[in-house]
Coordinates of N, CA and C in Angstrom, one line a residue:
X1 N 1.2 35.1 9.2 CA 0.0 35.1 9.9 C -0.8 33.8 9.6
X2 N -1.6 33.7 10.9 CA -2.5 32.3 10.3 C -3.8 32.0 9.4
X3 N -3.8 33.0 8.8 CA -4.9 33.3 8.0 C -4.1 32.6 7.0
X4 N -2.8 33.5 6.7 CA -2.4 33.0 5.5 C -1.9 31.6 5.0
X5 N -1.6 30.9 6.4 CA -0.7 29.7 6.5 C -1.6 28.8 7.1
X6 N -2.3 29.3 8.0 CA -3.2 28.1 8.7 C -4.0 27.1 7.8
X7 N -4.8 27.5 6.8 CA -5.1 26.4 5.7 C -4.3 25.4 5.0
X8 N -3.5 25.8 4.4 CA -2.8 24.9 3.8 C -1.6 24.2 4.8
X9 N -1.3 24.3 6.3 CA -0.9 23.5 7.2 C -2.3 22.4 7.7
X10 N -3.0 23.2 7.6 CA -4.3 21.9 8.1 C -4.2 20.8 7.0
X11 N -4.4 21.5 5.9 CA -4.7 20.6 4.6 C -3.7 19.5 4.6
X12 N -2.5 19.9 4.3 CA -1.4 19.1 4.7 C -1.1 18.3 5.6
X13 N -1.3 18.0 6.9 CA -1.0 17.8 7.8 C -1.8 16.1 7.8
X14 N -1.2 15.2 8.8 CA -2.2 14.2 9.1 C -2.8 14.4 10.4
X15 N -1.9 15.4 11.0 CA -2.6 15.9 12.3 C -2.5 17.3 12.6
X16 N -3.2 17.6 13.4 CA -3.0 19.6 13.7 C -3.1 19.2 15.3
X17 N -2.1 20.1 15.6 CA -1.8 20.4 17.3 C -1.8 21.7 17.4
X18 N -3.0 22.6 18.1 CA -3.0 23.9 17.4 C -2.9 24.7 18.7
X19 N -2.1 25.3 19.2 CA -2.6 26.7 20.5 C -2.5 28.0 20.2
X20 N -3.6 28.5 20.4 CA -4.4 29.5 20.4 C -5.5 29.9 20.6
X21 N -5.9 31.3 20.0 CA -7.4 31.6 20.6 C -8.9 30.9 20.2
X22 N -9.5 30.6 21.1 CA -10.9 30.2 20.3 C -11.6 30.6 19.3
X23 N -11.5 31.4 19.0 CA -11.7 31.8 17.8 C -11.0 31.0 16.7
X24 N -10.2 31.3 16.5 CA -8.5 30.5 15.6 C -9.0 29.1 15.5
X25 N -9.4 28.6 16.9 CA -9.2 27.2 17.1 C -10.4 26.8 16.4
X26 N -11.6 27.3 16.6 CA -12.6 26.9 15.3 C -12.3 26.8 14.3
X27 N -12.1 27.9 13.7 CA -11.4 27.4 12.2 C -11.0 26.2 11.6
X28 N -9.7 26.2 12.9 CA -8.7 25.0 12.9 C -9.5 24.4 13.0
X29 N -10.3 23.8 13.6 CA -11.1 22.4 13.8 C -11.9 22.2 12.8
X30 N -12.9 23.2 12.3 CA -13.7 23.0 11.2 C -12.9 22.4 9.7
X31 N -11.9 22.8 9.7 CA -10.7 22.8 8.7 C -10.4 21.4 8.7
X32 N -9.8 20.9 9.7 CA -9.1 19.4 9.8 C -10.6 18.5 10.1
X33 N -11.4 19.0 10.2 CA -12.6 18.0 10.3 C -13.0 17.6 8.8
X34 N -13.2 19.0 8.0 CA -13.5 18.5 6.6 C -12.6 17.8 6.3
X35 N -11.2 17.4 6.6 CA -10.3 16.4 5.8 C -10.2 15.0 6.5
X36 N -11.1 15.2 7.5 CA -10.7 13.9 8.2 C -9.3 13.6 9.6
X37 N -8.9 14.9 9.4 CA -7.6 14.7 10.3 C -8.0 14.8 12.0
X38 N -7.2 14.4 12.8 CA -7.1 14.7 13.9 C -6.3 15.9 14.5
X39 N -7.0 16.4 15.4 CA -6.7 17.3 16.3 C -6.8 17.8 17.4
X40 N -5.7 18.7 18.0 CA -5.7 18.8 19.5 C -5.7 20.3 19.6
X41 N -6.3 20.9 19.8 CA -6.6 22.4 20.4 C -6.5 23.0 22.1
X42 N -5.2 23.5 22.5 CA -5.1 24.4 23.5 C -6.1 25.4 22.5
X43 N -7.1 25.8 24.0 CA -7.2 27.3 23.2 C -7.2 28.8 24.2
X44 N -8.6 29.4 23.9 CA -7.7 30.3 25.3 C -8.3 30.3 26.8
X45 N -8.4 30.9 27.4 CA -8.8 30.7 29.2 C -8.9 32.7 29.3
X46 N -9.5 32.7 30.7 CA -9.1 33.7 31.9 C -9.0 32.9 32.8
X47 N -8.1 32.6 32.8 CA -7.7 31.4 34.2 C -7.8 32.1 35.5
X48 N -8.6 31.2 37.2 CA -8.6 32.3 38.3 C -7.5 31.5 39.1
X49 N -7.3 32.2 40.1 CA -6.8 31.7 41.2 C -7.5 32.1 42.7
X50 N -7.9 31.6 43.5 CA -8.6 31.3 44.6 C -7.7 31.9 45.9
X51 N -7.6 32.7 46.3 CA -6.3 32.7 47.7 C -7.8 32.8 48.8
X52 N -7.8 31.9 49.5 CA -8.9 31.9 51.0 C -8.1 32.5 52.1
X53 N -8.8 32.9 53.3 CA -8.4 33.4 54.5 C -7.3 32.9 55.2
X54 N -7.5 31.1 55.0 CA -6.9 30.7 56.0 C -5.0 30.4 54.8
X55 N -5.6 30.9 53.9 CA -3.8 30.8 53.1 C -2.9 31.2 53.5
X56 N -1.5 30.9 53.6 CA -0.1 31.5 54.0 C 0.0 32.5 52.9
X57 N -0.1 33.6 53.2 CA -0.1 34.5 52.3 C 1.2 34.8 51.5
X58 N 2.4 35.0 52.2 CA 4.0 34.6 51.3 C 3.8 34.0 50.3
X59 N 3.0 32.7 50.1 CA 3.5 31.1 49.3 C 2.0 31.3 48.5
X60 N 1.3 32.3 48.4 CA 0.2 32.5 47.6 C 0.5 33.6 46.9
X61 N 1.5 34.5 47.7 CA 1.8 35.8 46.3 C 2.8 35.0 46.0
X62 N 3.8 34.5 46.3 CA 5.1 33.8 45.5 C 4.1 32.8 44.3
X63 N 3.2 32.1 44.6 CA 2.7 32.0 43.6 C 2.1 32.2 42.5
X64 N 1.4 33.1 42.8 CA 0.4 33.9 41.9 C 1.4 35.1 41.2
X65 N 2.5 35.5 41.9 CA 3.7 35.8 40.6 C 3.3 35.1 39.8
X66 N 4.3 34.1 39.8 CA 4.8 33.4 39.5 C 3.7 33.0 38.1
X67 N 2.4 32.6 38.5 CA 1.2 31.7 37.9 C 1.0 33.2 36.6
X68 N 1.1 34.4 37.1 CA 0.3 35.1 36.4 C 1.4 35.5 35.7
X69 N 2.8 35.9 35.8 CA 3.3 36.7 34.4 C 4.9 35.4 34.5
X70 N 4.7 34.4 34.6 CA 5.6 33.7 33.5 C 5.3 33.9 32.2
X71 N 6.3 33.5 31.6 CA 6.3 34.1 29.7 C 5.5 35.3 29.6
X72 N 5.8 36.3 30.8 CA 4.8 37.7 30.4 C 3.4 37.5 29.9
X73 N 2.7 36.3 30.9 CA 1.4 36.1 30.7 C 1.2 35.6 29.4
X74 N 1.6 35.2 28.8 CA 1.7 34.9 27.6 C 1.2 33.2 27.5
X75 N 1.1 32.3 28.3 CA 0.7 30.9 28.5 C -0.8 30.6 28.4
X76 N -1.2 29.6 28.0 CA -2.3 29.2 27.9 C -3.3 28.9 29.3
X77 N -2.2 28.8 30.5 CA -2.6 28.2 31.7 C -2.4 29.7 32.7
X78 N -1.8 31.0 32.2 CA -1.7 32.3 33.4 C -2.7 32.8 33.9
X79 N -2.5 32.8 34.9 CA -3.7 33.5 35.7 C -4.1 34.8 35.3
X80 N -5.1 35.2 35.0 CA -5.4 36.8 34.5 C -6.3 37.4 35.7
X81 N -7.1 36.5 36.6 CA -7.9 37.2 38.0 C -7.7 35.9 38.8
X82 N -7.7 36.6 40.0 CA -7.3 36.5 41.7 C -8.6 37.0 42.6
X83 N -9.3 36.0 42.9 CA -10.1 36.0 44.2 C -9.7 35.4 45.4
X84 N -9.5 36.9 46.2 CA -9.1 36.6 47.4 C -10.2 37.0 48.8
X85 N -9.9 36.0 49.4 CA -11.3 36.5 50.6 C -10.5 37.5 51.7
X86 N -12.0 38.1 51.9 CA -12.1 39.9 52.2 C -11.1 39.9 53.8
X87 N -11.1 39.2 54.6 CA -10.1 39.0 55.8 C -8.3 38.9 55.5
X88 N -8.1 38.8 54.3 CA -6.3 38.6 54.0 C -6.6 39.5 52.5
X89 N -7.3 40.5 52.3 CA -6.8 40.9 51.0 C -6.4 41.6 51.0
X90 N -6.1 43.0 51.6 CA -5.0 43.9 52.0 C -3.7 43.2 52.1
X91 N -3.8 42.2 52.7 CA -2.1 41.9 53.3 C -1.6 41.1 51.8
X92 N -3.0 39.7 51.4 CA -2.3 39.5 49.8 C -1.5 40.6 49.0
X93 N -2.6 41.8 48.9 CA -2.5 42.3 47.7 C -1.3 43.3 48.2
X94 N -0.7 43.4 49.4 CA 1.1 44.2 49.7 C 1.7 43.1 49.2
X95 N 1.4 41.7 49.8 CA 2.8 40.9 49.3 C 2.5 40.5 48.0
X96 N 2.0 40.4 47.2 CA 1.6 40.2 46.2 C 2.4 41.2 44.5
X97 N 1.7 42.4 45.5 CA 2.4 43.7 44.8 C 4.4 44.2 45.0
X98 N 4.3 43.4 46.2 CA 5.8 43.4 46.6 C 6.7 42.4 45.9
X99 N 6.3 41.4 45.4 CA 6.7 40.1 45.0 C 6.9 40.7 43.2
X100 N 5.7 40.9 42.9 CA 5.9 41.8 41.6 C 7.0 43.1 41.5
X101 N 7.0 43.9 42.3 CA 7.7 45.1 41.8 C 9.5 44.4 42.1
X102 N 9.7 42.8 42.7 CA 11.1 43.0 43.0 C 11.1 41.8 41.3
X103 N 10.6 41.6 40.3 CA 10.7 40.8 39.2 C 11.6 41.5 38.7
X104 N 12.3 40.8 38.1 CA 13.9 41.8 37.4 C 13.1 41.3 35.5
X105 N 13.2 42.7 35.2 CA 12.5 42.2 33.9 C 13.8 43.0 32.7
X106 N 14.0 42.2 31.5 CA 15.3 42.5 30.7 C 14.9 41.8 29.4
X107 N 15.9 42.4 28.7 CA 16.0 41.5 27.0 C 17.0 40.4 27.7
X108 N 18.1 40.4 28.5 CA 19.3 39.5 28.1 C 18.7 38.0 28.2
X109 N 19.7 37.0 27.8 CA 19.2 35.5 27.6 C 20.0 34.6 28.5
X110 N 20.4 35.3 29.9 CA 21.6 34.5 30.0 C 20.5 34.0 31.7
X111 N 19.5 34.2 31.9 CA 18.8 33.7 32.9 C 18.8 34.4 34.4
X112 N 19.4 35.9 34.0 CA 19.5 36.8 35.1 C 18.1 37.6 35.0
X113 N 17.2 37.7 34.5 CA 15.8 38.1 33.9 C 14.6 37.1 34.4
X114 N 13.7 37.5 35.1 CA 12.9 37.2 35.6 C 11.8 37.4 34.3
X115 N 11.6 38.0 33.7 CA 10.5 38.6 32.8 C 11.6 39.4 31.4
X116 N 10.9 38.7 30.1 CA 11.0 39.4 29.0 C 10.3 40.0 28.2
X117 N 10.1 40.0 27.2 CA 9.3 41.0 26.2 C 7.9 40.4 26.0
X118 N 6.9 40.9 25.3 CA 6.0 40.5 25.3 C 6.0 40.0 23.8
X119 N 5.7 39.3 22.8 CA 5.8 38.6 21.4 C 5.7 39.2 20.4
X120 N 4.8 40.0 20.3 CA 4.8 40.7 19.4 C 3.9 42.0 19.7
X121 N 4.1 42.7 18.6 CA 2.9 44.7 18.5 C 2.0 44.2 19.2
X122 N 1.0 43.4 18.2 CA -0.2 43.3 18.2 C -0.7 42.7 19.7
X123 N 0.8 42.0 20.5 CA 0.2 41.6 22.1 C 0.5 42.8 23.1
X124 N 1.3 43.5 22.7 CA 1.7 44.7 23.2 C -0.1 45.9 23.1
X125 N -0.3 46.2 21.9 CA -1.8 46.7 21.6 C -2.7 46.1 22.2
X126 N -2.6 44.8 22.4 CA -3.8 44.5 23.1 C -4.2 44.3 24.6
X127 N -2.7 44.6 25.0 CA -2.7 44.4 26.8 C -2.8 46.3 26.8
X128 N -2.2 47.0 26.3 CA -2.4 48.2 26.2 C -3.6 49.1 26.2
X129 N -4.6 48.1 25.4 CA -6.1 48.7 24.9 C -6.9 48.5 25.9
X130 N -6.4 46.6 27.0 CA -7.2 46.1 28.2 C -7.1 47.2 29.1
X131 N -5.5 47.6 29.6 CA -5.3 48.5 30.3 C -6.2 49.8 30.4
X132 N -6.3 50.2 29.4 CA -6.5 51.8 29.5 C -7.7 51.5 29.4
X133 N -8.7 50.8 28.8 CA -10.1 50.4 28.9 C -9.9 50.2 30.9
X134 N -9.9 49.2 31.3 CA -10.0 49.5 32.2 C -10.1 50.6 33.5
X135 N -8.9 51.2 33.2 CA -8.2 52.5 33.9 C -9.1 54.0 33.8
X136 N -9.7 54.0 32.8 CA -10.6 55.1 31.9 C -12.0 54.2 33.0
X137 N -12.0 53.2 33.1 CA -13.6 52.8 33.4 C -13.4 53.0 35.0
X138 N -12.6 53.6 35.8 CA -11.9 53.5 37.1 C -11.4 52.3 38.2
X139 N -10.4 51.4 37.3 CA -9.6 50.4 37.8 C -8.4 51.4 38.3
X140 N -8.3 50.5 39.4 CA -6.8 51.0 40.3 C -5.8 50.3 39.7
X141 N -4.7 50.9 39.4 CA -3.3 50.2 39.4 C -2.4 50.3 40.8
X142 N -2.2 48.7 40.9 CA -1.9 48.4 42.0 C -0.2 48.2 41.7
X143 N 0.4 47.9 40.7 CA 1.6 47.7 40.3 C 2.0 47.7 39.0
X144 N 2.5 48.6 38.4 CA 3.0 48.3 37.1 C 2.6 49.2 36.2
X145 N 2.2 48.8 35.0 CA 0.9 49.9 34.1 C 1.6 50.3 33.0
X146 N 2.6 50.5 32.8 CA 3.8 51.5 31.9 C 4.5 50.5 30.9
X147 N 4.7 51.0 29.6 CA 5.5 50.1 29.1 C 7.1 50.6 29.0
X148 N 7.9 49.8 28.6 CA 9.1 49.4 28.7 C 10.0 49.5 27.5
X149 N 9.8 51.0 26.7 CA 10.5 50.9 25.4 C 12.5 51.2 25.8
X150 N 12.2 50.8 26.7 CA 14.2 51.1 26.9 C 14.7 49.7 26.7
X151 N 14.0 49.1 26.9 CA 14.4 47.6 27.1 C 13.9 46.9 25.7
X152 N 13.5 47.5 25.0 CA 13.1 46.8 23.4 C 11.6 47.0 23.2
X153 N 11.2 46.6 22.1 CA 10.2 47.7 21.7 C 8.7 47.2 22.2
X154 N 8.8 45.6 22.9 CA 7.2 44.7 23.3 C 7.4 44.4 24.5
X155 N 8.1 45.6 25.3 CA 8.3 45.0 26.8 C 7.6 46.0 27.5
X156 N 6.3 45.6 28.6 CA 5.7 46.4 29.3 C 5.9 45.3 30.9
X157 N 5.6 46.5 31.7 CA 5.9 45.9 33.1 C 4.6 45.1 33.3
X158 N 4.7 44.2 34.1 CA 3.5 43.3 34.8 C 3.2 44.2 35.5
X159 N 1.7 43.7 35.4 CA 0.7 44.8 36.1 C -0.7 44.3 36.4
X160 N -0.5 44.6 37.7 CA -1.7 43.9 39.1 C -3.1 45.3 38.7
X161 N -4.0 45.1 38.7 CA -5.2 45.9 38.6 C -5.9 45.4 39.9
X162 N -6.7 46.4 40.7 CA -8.1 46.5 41.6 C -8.7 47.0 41.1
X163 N -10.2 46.7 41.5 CA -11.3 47.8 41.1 C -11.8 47.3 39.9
X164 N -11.6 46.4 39.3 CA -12.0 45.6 37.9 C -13.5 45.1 37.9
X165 N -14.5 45.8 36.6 CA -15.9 45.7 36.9 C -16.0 45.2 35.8
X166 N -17.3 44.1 35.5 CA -17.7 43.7 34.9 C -17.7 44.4 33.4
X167 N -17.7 45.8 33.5 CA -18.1 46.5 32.5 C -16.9 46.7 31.6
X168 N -14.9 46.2 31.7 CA -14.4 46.1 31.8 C -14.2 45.6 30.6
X169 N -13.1 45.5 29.7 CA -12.8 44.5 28.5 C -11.9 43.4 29.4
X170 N -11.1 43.6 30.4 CA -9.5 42.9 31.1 C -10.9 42.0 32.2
X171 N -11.9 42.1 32.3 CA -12.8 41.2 33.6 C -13.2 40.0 32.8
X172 N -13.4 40.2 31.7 CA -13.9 38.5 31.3 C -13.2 38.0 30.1
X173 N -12.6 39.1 29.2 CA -12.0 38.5 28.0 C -10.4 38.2 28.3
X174 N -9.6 37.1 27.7 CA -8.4 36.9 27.7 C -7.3 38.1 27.4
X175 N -6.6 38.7 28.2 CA -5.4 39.8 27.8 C -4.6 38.8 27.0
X176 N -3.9 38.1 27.2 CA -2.6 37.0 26.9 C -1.4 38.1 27.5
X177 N -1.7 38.7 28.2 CA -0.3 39.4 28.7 C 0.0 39.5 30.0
X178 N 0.5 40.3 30.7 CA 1.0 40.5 32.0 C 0.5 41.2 32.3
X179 N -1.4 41.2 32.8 CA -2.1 41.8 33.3 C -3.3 41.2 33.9
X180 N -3.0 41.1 35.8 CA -4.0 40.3 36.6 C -4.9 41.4 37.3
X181 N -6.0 40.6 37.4 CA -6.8 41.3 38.4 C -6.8 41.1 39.6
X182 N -7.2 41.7 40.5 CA -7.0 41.3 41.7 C -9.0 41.6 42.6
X183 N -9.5 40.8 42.7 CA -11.0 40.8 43.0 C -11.4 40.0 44.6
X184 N -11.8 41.0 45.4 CA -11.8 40.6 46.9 C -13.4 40.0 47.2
X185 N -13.8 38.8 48.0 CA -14.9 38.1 47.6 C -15.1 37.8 49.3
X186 N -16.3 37.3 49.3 CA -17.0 37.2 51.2 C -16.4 35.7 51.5
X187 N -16.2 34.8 50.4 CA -16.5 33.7 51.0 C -16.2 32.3 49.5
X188 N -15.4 31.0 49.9 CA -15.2 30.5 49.3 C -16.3 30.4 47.7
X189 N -17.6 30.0 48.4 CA -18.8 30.2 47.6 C -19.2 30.8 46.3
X190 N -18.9 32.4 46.8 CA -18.4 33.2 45.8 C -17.4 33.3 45.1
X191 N -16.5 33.2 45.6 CA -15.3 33.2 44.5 C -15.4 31.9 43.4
X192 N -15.9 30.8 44.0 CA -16.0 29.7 43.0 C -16.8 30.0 42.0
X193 N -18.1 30.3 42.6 CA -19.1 31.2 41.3 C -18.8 32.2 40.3
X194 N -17.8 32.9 41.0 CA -16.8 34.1 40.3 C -15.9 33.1 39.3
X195 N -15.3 32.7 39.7 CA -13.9 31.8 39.0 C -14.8 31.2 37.6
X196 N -16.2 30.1 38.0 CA -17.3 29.5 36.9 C -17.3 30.4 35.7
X197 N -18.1 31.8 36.2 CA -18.8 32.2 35.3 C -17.9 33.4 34.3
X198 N -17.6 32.3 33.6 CA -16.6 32.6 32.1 C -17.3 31.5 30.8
X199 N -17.3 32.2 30.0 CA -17.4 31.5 28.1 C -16.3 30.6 28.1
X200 N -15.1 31.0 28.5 CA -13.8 30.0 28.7 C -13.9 28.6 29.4
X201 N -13.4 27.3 29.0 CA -13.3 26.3 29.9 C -12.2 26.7 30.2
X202 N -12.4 25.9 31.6 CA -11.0 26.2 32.8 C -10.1 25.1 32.8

């Protein structure tokens, strides 16, 4: 853990290149500052994605797959919410949901698997805890939701959410997993205001 290790790699180091959470990354920085070292901090995001009216909706769910559960959400750059405007958001959120349920998700390594496990417990407990916080506060599951102990013990399916309110732990804090929201908005305007107003830089 990096409690235990993260000190004495700073210390050591002439440089720290560090990704993780903000939280973490303070540390880290305060750390390699008292020594003098340089450093580079990924840290974390709720990254949005934008889909407007006038979008090809195919090549916007093919993407937003794609953006939201590579490495099982697990990236510093995955999308975790989706504003889409109110004229294409039914049809986004079928092809969107359709594009997801055909993801072939597996342990094997041989690149027939579209989606693997998630890294460890503790990311499994915490996309778990988003979920059901959510679901309990009345978010719709649009795709997914269930975890995946046939397939090894940190594999849960990707999973699309509607209905996501502010009041929400999965609307403004980072999951790091395979869990997007899906949030329907009047107009470019809004959604960009929507996308802004995060603690996270984008």
């Amino acid at each position: 853990p990096g409690d235990e290790v993260g000190a004495a790699v700073v210390d050591a180091g002439d440089y720290v290149c560090f990704t993780g959470s903000t939280a973490a990354g303070t540390r880290v920085a305060e750390r390699a500052a008292s020594g003098l070292h340089g450093a580079s901090l990924e840290l974390g995001g709720k990254n949005p994605m934008i889909v407007l009216a006038d979008a090809d909706i195919d090549k916007a769910a093919r993407g937003a797959a794609y953006g939201a559960f590579s490495s099982m959400g697990q990236l510093c750059v995955s999308m975790e919410r989706i504003y889409v405007e109110r004229p294409i958001a039914e049809a986004f959120s079928a092809a969107f949901a359709e594009r997801v349920r055909a993801l072939v998700q597996g342990p094997q390594l041989d690149f027939t698997a579209d989606l693997g496990s998630l890294t460890s417990a503790a990311q499994l407990a915490r996309l778990r805890a988003h979920l059901e916080d959510a679901v309990g506060k009345g978010a719709r599951i649009v795709v997914g939701g269930s975890p995946r102990p046939d397939l090894g013990p940190f594999f849960h399916e990707p999973t699309v959410l509607a209905d996501v309110t502010s009041e929400m732990a999965c609307y403004a804090e980072e999951t790091f997993g395979p869990l997007v929201a899906l949030h329907v908005v009047d107009s470019a305007d809004e959604a960009i205001a929507l996308a802004n107003a995060s603690r996270y830089g984008l």
